[in-house]
Coordinates of C-alpha atoms in Angstrom, one line a residue:
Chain A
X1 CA 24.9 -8.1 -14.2
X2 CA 23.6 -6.3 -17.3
X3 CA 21.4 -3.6 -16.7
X4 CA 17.7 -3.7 -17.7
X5 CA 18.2 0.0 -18.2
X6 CA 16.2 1.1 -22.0
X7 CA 16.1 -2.4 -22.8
X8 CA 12.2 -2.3 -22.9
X9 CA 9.5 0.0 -23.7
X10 CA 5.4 0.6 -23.3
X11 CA 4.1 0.9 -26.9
X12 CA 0.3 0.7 -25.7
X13 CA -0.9 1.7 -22.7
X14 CA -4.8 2.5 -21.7
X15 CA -8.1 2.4 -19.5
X16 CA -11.4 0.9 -18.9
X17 CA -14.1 3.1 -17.9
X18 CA -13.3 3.8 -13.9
X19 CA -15.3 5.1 -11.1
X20 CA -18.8 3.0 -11.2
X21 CA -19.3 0.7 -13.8
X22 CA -22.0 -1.9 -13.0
X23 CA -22.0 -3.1 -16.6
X24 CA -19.2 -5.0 -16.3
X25 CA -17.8 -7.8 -14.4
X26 CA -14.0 -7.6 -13.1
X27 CA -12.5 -10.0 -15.9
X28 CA -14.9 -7.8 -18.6
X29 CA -13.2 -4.7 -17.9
X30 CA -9.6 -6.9 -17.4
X31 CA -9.9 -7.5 -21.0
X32 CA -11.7 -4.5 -21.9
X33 CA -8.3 -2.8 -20.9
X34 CA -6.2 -5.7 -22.9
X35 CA -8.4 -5.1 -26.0
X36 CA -8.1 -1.0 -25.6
X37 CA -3.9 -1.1 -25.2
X38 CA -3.9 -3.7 -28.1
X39 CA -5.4 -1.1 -30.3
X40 CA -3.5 1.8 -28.7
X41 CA -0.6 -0.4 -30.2
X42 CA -2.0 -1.1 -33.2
X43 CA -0.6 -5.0 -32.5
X44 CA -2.3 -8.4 -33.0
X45 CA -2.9 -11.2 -30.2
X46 CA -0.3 -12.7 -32.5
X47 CA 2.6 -10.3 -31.8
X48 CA 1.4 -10.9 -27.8
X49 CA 3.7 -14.3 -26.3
X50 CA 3.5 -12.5 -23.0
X51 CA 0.4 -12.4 -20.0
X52 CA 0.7 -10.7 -17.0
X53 CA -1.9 -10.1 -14.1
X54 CA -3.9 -9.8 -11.1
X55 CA -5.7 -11.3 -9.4
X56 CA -9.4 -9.5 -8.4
X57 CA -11.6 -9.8 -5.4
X58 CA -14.6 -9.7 -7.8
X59 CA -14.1 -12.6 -9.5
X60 CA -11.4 -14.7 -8.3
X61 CA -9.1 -17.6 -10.1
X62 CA -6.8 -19.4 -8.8
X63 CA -4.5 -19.1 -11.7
X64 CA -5.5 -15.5 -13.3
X65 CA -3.0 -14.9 -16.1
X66 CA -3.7 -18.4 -17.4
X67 CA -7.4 -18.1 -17.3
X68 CA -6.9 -14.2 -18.2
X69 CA -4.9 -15.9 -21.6
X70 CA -7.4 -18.6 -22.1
X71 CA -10.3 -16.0 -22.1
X72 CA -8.4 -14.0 -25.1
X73 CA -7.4 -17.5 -26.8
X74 CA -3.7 -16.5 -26.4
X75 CA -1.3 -19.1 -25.7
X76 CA 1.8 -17.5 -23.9
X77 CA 5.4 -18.2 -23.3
X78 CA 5.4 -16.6 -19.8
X79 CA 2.4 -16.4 -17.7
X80 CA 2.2 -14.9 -14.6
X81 CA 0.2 -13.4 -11.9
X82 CA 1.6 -11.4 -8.5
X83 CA 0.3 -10.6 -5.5
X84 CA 1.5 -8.1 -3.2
X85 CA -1.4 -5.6 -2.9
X86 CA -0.8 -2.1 -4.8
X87 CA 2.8 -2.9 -5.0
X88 CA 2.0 -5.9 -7.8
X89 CA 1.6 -3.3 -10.5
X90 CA 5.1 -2.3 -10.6
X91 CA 6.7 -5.3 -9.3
X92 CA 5.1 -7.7 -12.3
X93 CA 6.5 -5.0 -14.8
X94 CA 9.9 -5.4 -13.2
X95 CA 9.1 -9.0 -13.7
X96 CA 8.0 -9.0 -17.6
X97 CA 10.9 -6.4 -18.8
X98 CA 13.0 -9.0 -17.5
X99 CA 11.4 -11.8 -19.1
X100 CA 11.8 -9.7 -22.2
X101 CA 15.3 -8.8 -21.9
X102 CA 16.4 -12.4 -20.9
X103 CA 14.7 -13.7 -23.9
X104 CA 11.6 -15.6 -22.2
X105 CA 9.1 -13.8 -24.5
X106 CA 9.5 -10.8 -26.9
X107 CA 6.0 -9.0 -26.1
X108 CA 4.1 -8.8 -23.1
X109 CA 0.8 -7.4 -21.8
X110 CA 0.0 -6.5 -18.9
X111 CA -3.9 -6.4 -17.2
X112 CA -5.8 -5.9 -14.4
X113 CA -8.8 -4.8 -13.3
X114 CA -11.1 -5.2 -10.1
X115 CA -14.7 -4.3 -9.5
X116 CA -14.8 -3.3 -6.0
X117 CA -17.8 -1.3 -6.3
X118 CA -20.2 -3.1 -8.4
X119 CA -19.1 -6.6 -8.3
X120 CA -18.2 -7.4 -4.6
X121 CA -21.1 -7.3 -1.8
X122 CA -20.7 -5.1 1.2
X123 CA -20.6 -8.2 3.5
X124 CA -17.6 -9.4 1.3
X125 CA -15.9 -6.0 1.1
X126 CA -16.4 -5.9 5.1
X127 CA -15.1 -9.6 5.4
X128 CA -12.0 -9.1 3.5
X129 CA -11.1 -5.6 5.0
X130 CA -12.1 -7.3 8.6
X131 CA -9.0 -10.3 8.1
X132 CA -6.4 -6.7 7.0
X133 CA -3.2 -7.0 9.9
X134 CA -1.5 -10.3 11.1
X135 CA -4.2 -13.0 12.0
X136 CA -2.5 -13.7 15.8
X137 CA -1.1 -10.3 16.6
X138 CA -2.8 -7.6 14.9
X139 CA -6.5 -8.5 13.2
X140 CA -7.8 -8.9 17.0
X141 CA -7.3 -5.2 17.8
X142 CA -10.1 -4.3 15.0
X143 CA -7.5 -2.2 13.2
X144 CA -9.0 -1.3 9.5
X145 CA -6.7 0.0 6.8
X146 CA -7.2 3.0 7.4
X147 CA -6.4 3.2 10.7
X148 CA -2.7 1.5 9.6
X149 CA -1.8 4.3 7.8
X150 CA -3.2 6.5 10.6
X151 CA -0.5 5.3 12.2
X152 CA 2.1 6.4 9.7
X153 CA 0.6 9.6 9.3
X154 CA 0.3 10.0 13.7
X155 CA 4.1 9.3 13.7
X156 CA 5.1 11.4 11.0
X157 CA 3.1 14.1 13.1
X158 CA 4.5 13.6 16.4
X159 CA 7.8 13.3 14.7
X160 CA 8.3 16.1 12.3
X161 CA 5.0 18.9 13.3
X162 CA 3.3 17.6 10.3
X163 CA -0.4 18.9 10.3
X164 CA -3.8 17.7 9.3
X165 CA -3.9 20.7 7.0
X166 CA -0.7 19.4 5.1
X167 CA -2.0 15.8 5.1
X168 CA -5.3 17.3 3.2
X169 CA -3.5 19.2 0.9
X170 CA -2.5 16.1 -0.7
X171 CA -5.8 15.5 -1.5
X172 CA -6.7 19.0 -2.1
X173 CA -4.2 18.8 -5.2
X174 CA -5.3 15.2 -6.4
X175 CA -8.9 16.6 -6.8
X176 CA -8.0 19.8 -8.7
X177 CA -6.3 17.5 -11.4
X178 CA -8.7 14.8 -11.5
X179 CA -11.0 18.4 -12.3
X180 CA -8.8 18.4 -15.6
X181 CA -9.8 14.6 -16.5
X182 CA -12.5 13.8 -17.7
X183 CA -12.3 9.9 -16.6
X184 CA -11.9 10.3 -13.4
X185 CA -14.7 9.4 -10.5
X186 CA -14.6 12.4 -8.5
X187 CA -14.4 16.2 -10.4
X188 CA -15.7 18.4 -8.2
X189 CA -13.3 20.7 -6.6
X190 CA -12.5 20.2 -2.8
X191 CA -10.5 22.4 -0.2
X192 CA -8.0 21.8 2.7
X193 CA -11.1 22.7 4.8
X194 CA -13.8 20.3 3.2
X195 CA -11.0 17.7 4.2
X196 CA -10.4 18.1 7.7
X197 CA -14.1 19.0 8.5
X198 CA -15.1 15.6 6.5
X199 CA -16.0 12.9 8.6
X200 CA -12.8 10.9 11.2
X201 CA -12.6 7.1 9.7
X202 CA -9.4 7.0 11.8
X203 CA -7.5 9.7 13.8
X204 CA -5.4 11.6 12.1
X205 CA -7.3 10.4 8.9
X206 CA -10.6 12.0 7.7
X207 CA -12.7 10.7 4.8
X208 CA -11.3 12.5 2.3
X209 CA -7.8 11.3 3.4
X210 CA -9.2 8.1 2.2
X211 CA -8.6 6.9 -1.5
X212 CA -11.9 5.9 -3.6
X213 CA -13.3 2.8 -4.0
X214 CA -14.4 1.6 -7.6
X215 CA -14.5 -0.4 -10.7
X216 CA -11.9 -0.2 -13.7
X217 CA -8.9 -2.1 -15.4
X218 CA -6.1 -0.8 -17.1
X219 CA -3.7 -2.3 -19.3
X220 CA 0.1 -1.7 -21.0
X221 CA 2.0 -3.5 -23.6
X222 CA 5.5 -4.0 -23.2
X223 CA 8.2 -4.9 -25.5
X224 CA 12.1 -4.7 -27.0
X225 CA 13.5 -1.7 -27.2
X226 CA 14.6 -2.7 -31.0
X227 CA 10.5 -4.0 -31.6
X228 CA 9.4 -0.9 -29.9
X229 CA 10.3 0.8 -33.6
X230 CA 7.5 -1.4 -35.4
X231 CA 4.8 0.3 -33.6
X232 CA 3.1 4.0 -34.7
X233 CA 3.4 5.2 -31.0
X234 CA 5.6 7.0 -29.0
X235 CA 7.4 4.0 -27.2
X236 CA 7.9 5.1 -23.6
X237 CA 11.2 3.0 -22.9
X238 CA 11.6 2.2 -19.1
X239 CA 14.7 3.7 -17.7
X240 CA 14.9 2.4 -14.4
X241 CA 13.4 0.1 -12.1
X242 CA 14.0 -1.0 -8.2
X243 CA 12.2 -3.1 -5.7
X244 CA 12.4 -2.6 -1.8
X245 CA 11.0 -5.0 1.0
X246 CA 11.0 -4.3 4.5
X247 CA 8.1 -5.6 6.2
X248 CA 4.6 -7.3 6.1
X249 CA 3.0 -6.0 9.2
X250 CA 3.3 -2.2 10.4
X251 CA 3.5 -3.2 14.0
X252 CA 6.8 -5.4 12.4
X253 CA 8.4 -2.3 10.6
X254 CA 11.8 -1.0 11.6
X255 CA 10.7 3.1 11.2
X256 CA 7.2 4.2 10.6
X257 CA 8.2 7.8 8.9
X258 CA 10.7 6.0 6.6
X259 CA 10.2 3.8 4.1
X260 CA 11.5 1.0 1.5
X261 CA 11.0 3.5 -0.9
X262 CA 14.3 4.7 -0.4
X263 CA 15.8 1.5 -1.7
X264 CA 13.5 1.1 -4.3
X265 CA 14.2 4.6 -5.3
X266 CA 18.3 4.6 -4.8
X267 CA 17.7 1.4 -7.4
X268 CA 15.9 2.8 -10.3
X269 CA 18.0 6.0 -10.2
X270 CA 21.3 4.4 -10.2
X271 CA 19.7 2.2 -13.1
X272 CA 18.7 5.6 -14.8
X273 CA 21.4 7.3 -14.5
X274 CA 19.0 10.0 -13.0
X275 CA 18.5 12.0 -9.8
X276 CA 15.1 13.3 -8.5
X277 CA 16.4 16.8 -10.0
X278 CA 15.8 15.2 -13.7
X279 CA 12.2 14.2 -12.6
X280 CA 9.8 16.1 -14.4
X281 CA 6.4 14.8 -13.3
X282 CA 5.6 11.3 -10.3
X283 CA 2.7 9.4 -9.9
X284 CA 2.9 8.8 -6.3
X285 CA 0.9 5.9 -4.5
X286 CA -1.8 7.7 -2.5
X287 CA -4.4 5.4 -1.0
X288 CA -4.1 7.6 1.9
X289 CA -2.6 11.2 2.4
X290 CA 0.5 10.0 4.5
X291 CA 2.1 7.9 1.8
X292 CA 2.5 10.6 -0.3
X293 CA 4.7 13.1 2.2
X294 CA 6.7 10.1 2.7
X295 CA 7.4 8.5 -0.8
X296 CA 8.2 12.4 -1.6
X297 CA 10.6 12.4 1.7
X298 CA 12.1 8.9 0.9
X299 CA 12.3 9.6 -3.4
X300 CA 14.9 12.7 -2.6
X301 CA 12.6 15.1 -3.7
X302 CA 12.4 17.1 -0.6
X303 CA 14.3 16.3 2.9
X304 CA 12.6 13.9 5.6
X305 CA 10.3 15.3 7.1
X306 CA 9.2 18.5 4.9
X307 CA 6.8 16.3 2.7
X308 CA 4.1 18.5 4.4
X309 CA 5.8 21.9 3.5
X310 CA 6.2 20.8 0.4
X311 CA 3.0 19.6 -0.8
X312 CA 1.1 22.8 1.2
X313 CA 4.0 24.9 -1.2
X314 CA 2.1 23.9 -4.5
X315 CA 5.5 22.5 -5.8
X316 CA 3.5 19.0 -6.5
X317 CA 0.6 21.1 -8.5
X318 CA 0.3 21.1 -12.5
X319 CA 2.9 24.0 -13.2
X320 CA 4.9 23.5 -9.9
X321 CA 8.3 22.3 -9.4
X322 CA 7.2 18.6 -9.2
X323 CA 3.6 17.9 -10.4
X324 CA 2.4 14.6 -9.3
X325 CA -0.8 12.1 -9.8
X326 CA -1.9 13.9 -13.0
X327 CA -4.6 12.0 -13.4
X328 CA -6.3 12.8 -9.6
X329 CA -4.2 9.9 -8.4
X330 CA -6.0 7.1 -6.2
X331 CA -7.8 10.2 -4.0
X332 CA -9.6 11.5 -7.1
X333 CA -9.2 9.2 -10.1
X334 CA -9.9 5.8 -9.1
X335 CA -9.1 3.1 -6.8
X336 CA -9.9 -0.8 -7.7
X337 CA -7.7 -2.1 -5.3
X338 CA -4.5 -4.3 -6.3
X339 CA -4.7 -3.1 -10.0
X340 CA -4.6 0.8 -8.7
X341 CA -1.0 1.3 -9.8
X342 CA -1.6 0.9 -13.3
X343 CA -3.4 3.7 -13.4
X344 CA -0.6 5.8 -12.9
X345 CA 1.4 4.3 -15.2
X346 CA -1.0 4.5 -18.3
X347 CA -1.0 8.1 -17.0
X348 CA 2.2 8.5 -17.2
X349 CA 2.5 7.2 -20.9
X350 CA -0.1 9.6 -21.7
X351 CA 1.9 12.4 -20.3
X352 CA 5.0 11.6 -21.7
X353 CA 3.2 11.1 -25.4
X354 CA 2.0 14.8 -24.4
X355 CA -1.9 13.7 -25.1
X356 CA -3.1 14.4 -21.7
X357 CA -5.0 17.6 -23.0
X358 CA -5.7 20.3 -20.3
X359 CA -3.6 18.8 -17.5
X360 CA -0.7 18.2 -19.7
X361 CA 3.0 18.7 -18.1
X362 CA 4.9 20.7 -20.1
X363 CA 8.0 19.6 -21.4
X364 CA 7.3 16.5 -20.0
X365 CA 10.3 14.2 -20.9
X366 CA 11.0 11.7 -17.6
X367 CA 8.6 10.9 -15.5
X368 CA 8.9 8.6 -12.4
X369 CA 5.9 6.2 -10.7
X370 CA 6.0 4.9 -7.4
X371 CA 3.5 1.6 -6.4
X372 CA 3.3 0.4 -2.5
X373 CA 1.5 -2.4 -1.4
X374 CA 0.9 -3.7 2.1
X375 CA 1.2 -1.1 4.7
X376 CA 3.9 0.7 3.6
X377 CA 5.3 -2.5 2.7
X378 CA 6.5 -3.6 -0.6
X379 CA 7.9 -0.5 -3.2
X380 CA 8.9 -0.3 -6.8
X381 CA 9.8 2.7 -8.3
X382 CA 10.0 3.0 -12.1
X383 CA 11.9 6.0 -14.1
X384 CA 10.2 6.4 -17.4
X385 CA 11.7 8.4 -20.7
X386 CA 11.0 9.2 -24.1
X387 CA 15.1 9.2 -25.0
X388 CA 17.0 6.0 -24.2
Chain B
X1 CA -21.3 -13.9 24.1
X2 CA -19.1 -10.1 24.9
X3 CA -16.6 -10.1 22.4
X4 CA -19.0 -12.8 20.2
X5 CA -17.8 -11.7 16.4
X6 CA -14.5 -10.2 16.7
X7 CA -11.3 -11.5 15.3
X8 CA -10.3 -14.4 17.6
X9 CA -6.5 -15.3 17.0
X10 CA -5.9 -19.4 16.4
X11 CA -3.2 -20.4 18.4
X12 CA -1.0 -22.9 16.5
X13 CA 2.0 -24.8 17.1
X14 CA 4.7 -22.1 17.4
X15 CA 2.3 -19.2 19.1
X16 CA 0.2 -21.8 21.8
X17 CA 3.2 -20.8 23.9
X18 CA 2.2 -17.1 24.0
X19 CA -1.5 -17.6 24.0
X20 CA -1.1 -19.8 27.5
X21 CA 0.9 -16.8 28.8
X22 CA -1.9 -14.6 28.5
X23 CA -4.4 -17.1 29.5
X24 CA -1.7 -16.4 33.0
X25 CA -1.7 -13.1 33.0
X26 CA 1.9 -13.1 31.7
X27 CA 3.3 -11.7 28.3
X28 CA 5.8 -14.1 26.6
X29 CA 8.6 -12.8 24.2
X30 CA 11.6 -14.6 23.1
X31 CA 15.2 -14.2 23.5
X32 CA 18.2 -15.5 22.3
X33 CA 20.2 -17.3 24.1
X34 CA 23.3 -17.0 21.9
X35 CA 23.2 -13.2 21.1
X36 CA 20.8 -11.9 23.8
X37 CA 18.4 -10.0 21.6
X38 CA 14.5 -9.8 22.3
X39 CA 11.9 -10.1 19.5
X40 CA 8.0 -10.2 18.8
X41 CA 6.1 -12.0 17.3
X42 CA 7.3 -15.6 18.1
X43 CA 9.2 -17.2 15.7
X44 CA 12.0 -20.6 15.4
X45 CA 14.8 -18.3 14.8
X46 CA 16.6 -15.2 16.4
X47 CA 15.8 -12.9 13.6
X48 CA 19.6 -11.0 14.8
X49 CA 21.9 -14.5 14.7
X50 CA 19.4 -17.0 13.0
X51 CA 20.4 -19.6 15.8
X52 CA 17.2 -21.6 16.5
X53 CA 18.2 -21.4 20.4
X54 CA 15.5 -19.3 21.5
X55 CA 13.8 -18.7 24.2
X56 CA 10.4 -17.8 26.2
X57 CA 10.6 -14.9 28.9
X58 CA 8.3 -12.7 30.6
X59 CA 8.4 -9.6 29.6
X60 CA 8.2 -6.6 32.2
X61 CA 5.0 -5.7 30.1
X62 CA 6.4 -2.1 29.7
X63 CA 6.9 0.3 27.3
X64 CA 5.7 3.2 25.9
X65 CA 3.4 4.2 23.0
X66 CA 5.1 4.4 19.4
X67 CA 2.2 5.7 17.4
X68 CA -1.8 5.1 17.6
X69 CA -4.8 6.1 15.9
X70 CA -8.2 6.2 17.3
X71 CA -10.8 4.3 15.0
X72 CA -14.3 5.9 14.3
X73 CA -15.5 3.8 12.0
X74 CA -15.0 0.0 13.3
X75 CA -13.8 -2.5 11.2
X76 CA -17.3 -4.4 11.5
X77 CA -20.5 -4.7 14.0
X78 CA -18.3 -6.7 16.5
X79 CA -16.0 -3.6 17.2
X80 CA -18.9 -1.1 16.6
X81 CA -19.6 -0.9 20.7
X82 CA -15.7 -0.4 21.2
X83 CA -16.0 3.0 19.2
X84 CA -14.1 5.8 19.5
X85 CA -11.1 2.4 20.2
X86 CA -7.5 3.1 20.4
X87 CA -4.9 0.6 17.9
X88 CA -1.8 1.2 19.4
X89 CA 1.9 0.2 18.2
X90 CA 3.9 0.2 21.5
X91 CA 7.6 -0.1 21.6
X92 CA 8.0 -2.5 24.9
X93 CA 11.1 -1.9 27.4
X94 CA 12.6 -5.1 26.4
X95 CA 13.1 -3.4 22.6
X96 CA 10.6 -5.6 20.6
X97 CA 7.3 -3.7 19.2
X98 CA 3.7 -5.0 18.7
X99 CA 0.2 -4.0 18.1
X100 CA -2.5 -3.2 20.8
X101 CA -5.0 -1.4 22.1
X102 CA -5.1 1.3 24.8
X103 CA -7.9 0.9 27.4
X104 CA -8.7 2.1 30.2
X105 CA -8.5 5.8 29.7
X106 CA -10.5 8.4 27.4
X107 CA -9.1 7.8 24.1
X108 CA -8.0 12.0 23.7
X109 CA -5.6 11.3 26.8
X110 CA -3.2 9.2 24.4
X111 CA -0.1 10.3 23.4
X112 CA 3.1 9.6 21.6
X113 CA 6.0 8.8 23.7
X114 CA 3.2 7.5 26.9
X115 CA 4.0 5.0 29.1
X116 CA 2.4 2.0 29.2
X117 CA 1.8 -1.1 30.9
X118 CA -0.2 -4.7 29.8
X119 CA -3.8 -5.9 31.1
X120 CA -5.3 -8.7 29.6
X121 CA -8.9 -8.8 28.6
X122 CA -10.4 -12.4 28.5
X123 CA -12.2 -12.8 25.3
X124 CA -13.3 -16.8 25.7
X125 CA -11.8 -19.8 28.3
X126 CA -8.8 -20.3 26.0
X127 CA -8.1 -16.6 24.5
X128 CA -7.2 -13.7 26.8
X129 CA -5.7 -10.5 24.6
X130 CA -3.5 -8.7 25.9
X131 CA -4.4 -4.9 25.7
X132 CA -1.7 -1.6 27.4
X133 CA -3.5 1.0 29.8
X134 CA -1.5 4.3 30.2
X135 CA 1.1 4.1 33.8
X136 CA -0.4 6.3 36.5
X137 CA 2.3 8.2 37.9
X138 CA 1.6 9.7 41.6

């Protein structure tokens, strides 16, 4: 099969406000972001034949890239929305550049956005976190999301020595780049001790293991490689993409310390052409600290089970050997649920344009993103370049 | 009205099996009876061979402790007198893992790697859950 490898590339990519933004309803800041990465183009709803999206808890439709198209008046050759929590982001990308390279549509945009803090009540929030694990043989234990990746991180521990300490460095680093961006929700500086003295939400995890919750969208316009050339930005072509699916349920997965990561990575490399020594930057999914020493373990970046060692090393810190979530990640950035991904990939565009300012990557020329959704469940790992 | 609020399972067609185990104080996996293997949670096929000739067994209710985390903060009110509560993923004897909690002990006394054994906690007159307490060894 032909490989989608440089076939596509971002030409617009950016943000709604995130963190708190009460002003605006979920599909507001959906096409807040849509109408932001159009100009960041520089294209018209013309050039768009292309809609991709999410669904939000805030404001729900049933079919959300059609209503999502018939909000902006655009009229679309393909039309789709995904679902498989923070693992949609990348997986509907993987979707549209093959849309694009097998000639369904020529231009595509892609945009979501929740409002998890402003538009959804606590009751709601409770209800929908209180149905999280299989209906039958999970949800009547009361286990919350947190505590199903306190079981990856408990495992990991027992398994390799991790530590707390490690586990909060992760967060430690998120927070002192998210201090370099102005946009994100939390600045302030935190350390490995504010962590593991913030409050337990689940053993091993402490509140600041957590991710945030908030409001935002985010957006990215995708396109040819050979269209790319008609816009004024630095197209940011994608190099490689792989999918891997192992399980729904944690109590179903085969190995709690390894994940489908591995296959999604082993794809988008051998797409690439690349190895994790040609990685000059990730954006690594981090709705809790655990995900992070194992998408590092499972990416090749350092061996199974050193994740800790080597995030408590400072390699994954702005002028380390692998900086990752530039932009404070889902720790420090932002966090609206399903659409969270995106976040690191508009990031990532930014980086790779070298316009991220104070926290920018030098020499930054391929970058890879990592989304997971479920728990642990679903991966896609994209390789990003400025070069075909 | 005890466990009034928490999240009852709904038996349905290919689980009412299971859930009339525990009512008995028995816990039902399947095996297959072309390749032999064991597997949780019930399903029509043997997820090893795919032949649909599967069957119900008791299980010996054994095993020992996989990973766990003990939950502060409850998933809602219902769970909120269970806190400090153990979520358990225990690997059972037969090979087959699933989720639980552990009871019956001070929630610091878990451990990786613990042994284990079923009780069942009656929750309503048709749904007993079946929850693991740690083995006491003499």
């Amino acid at each position: 099969m032909e490989s989608l490898r440089g076939k596509t590339a971002i030409i617009g990519a950016a943000d709604s406000d995130v963190g708190v933004v009460p002003h605006m309803s979920a599909t507001q800041l959906c096409v807040d972001a849509a109408l932001k990465a159009m100009d960041d183009a520089g294209i018209t709803k013309d050039e768009i034949d292309g809609i991709v999206s999410c669904d939000s808890w805030a404001e729900p439709f049933l079919y959300h890239a059609e209503a999502i198209s018939e909000y902006l008046q655009i009229e679309p050759k393909y039309c789709i929305s995904v679902g498989t929590g923070g693992g949609t982001t990348f997986s509907l990308l993987h979707h549209a550049a093959s849309a694009i390279a097998t000639g369904i549509c020529d231009t595509v945009l892609i945009t979501m956005a929740d409002s998890l803090r402003s538009g959804i009540s606590k009751e709601k929030a409770m209800k929908t976190q209180a149905s999280t694990g299989h209906p039958q043989f999970e949800s009547p234990y009361g286990p919350s999301v947190p505590s199903l990746y306190a079981l990856i991180a408990r495992a990991h521990m027992a398994e390799f020595g991790t530590t707390a300490e490690q586990l909060a460095a992760v967060s430690v680093t998120a927070r002192k780049h998210a201090h370099l961006n102005p946009a994100a929700q939390m600045r302030e500086l935190i350390t490995v001790e504010d962590v593991v003295n913030s409050r337990m939400i689940a053993d091993p995890l402490h509140l600041y293991d957590c991710s945030l919750i908030s409001d935002g969208g985010s957006a990215v316009i995708l396109t040819s490689r050979e269209k790319a050339k008609n816009y004024s930005k630095q197209p940011v072509y994608l190099l490689g993409v792989g999918e891997g699916h192992r399980h729904e349920h944690i109590s179903q997965a085969q190995s709690l310390t390894t994940s489908a990561a591995v296959d999604s990575g082993k794809r988008a490399y051998e797409m690439a052409g690349l190895g994790p020594n040609d990685i000059d930057f990730a954006e690594l999914y981090d709705c809790f600290t655990p995900t992070v020493l194992i998408e590092l373990e499972d990416l090749g970046f350092c061996e199974k089970g050193e994740g800790g060692a080597f995030v408590e090393s400072g390699a994954v810190d702005l002028g380390g050997l692998l900086p990752i979530n530039t932009h404070g990640g889902l720790l420090s950035h932002c966090h609206p649920g399903n659409p969270g991904s995106m976040f690191a990939l508009t990031e990532a565009v930014v980086q790779l344009r070298n316009e991220a300012g104070r926290r920018q990557v030098n020499d930054a020329e391929v970058a890879l993103v990592h989304g997971q959704g479920g728990i642990m469940s679903s991966h896609t790992t994209l390789i990003l370049g400025k070069e075909v | 009205m005890e466990h009034a609020g928490k999240n009852f399972p709904e038996p349905t067609i290919e689980t009412e099996a299971y859930w009339d185990g525990c009512r008995n104080r028995e816990l039902l996996i399947q095996q297959c009876n072309q390749c032999g293997k064991s597997q949780f949670y019930p399903r029509m096929m043997c997820t090893n061979c795919m032949s649909r000739n599967v069957h119900w067994v008791k299980a010996t209710g054994k095993g020992k402790v996989k990973t766990y985390t003990i939950i502060h903060r409850a998933i809602s009110k219902a769970y909120a007198k269970e806190a400090p509560y153990v979520v358990a993923i225990i690997e059972l004897y037969e090979g087959p893992s699933l989720m639980s909690n552990i009871v019956g002990c001070h929630p610091r006394d878990v451990n990786v790697g613990q042994e284990v054994e079923v009780t069942f906690q009656d929750w309503s007159e048709e749904i007993t859950i079946p929850m693991f307490t740690p083995i006491e060894r003499d």
